[in-house]
Amino acid sequence: MSRVRSVIRPDVLAMSAYHVADASGLIKLDVMENPYRLPEALAKDIAALVAGVAINRYPIPSAERLRALIRQTMQVPAGCDVVLGNGSDDCIQYLTAAVAREGAVVMAPSPSFVMFQMQANFFRLPFVGVPLREDFSIDVDAFLQAIAQHQPALVWIAFPNNPTGNAFALDDIEKIVRAAPGLVVIDEAYQPFAGASFMSRLNEFDQLVVMRTLSKVGLAGLRLGYLAGRSEWIAEFNKTRPPFNLNVLTEAVAIRLLENKSVLDDMAARVLTERERIAPLLRGLTGLTVYPSAANFILVRVNGAPGRGTRVFNAMKADGVLVKDFSGGHPSLQNCLRLTIGAPDENNAMIRALKHALE
Ligand code: PMP
């Protein structure tokens, strides 16, 4: 239809929609979900709770109780507040909207989470990706130089990083935070598996905001993310946030789950134990480079000519295991596969399929 072509932005016309692979019948280790369902008693309790929620009413945008619980359970420091998102993807969008002055530069290490750049593009902001070193550590001198040159309004640092899985050195991040002339958001989506966090340091740096999500600790389908920072920042993001972005069911369920946070901590701990069991097994396979991980996934590179990674991915899929193939994306991820840590039997099947595919 020619009207579509004349109305929709050319860059949008040229894009493809976000693709999620069909995982039917496969062991799903592609998108960093937590493999565990809630304990049955808690699931039943939630079913009863949901039955009582007034879905005929709009959510109350301030979501006071949920925000208070997040501040308390996630140790958000005094003087700081949180603003909620329909997943942290939503936070990335409305935070970018809030800084989107004409020409404001958005910067992030590269490769990193694709949404940082996509949202910059949607708001027509120049995006500068600063290449990571070959071992996926931050090239801090190059980053500081890029900051000096481009004076970014917004810097995103995923800590740990997706898709590489490593946590950048705290010192390097600190240097970037100190040098940045604008806002720095530390995206701690994988914090439950990392141990380190910038949350307790929010008052130390005026320019710092921390973003988190509950997606990786068993609640990906619920869609709840948040930004934590000095109240002055949070008040502004609250203006570009769609007022009813958090639906009443998510709000009610999240409150009940955060009142039982040990259940979430427990699911994350089980995944962490599995990561530590799986990493040495992967290192024992020949033909593979295994990158260090502080997240709930491990990035590996299949040694060999371009195309071998995709062949291994396809062979694993034929063996019933779906992982994520990065060949054809960012050039430094040629032949790389991202393996989400699942439950023990899923991980065993994944290792078997990978070993088989590498033979
Ligand atoms: N940040 C990072 C670094 C991620 O990897 C992801 C999910 N892949 C997100 C944010 C978004 O997660 P969600 O929208 O589920 O909160």
Short mmCIF file of N, CA and C and ligand atoms in Angstrom, two decimals, residues 18 31-32 86-90 92 113 116 158 160-162 187 189-190 211-216 220 223-225 338, ligand 1:
data_model
loop_
_atom_site.label_atom_id
_atom_site.label_comp_id
_atom_site.label_asym_id
_atom_site.label_seq_id
_atom_site.Cartn_x
_atom_site.Cartn_y
_atom_site.Cartn_z
N TYR A 18 11.13 -7.19 15.94
CA TYR A 18 11.93 -8.01 16.85
C TYR A 18 11.49 -9.47 16.72
N VAL A 31 16.78 -17.08 25.58
CA VAL A 31 16.54 -15.68 25.95
C VAL A 31 16.64 -15.41 27.46
N MET A 32 17.51 -16.12 28.13
CA MET A 32 17.84 -15.84 29.54
C MET A 32 16.66 -15.89 30.50
N ASN A 86 7.12 -1.43 32.22
CA ASN A 86 6.54 -2.67 31.71
C ASN A 86 7.69 -3.48 31.11
N GLY A 87 8.51 -4.04 32.03
CA GLY A 87 9.81 -4.59 31.66
C GLY A 87 10.79 -3.42 31.58
N SER A 88 12.10 -3.74 31.64
CA SER A 88 13.05 -2.62 31.57
C SER A 88 13.15 -2.06 30.15
N ASP A 89 12.72 -2.81 29.15
CA ASP A 89 12.63 -2.26 27.79
C ASP A 89 11.83 -0.97 27.78
N ASP A 90 10.75 -0.97 28.54
CA ASP A 90 9.88 0.21 28.64
C ASP A 90 10.65 1.38 29.27
N ILE A 92 13.85 1.86 29.14
CA ILE A 92 14.84 2.36 28.17
C ILE A 92 14.16 3.37 27.24
N PHE A 113 23.50 -4.50 24.75
CA PHE A 113 22.07 -4.75 24.53
C PHE A 113 21.55 -3.84 23.40
N PHE A 116 19.46 -0.23 23.50
CA PHE A 116 20.04 1.09 23.78
C PHE A 116 20.12 1.88 22.47
N ALA A 158 25.70 -1.93 30.47
CA ALA A 158 25.06 -3.13 30.99
C ALA A 158 26.09 -3.87 31.84
N PRO A 160 26.23 -7.03 34.54
CA PRO A 160 27.01 -7.62 33.46
C PRO A 160 26.44 -7.28 32.08
N ASN A 161 27.28 -7.50 31.08
CA ASN A 161 26.89 -7.12 29.72
C ASN A 161 26.17 -8.27 29.01
N ASN A 162 25.20 -7.92 28.20
CA ASN A 162 24.54 -8.85 27.28
C ASN A 162 24.92 -8.40 25.88
N ASP A 187 22.81 -0.68 33.69
CA ASP A 187 21.72 -1.64 33.50
C ASP A 187 22.12 -2.94 34.20
N ALA A 189 20.42 -5.73 34.75
CA ALA A 189 19.44 -6.79 34.49
C ALA A 189 19.91 -8.13 35.07
N TYR A 190 21.24 -8.36 35.04
CA TYR A 190 21.77 -9.67 35.45
C TYR A 190 22.38 -9.63 36.86
N MET A 211 19.31 0.63 36.54
CA MET A 211 18.11 -0.01 35.99
C MET A 211 18.14 -1.50 36.34
N ARG A 212 17.00 -2.02 36.73
CA ARG A 212 16.90 -3.45 37.06
C ARG A 212 15.63 -4.02 36.43
N THR A 213 15.55 -5.34 36.44
CA THR A 213 14.35 -6.03 35.96
C THR A 213 14.12 -7.28 36.80
N LEU A 214 12.89 -7.73 36.87
CA LEU A 214 12.62 -9.01 37.54
C LEU A 214 12.57 -10.16 36.52
N SER A 215 12.86 -9.84 35.24
CA SER A 215 12.72 -10.84 34.18
C SER A 215 13.63 -12.05 34.35
N LYS A 216 14.84 -11.82 34.87
CA LYS A 216 15.81 -12.92 34.88
C LYS A 216 15.72 -13.78 36.13
N ALA A 220 9.87 -13.21 33.78
CA ALA A 220 9.98 -12.55 32.47
C ALA A 220 8.61 -12.24 31.87
N ARG A 223 6.59 -8.88 33.24
CA ARG A 223 7.03 -7.58 32.73
C ARG A 223 7.10 -6.54 33.84
N LEU A 224 8.18 -6.53 34.56
CA LEU A 224 8.40 -5.48 35.55
C LEU A 224 9.89 -5.12 35.60
N GLY A 225 10.16 -3.86 35.25
CA GLY A 225 11.50 -3.32 35.37
C GLY A 225 11.41 -2.02 36.14
N ARG A 338 25.03 -17.97 22.42
CA ARG A 338 24.74 -17.60 23.82
C ARG A 338 23.87 -18.69 24.42
N1 PMP B 1 18.78 -5.03 29.72
C1 PMP B 1 19.53 -6.06 29.32
C2 PMP B 1 21.01 -5.96 29.44
C3 PMP B 1 18.91 -7.20 28.80
O1 PMP B 1 19.67 -8.22 28.39
C4 PMP B 1 17.51 -7.26 28.71
C5 PMP B 1 16.77 -8.48 28.19
N2 PMP B 1 17.35 -9.21 27.24
C6 PMP B 1 16.77 -6.15 29.13
C7 PMP B 1 17.44 -5.06 29.64
C8 PMP B 1 15.28 -6.09 29.00
O2 PMP B 1 14.65 -6.95 29.86
P1 PMP B 1 13.12 -6.80 30.26
O3 PMP B 1 12.46 -5.86 29.29
O4 PMP B 1 12.58 -8.17 30.22
O5 PMP B 1 13.13 -6.21 31.65
#
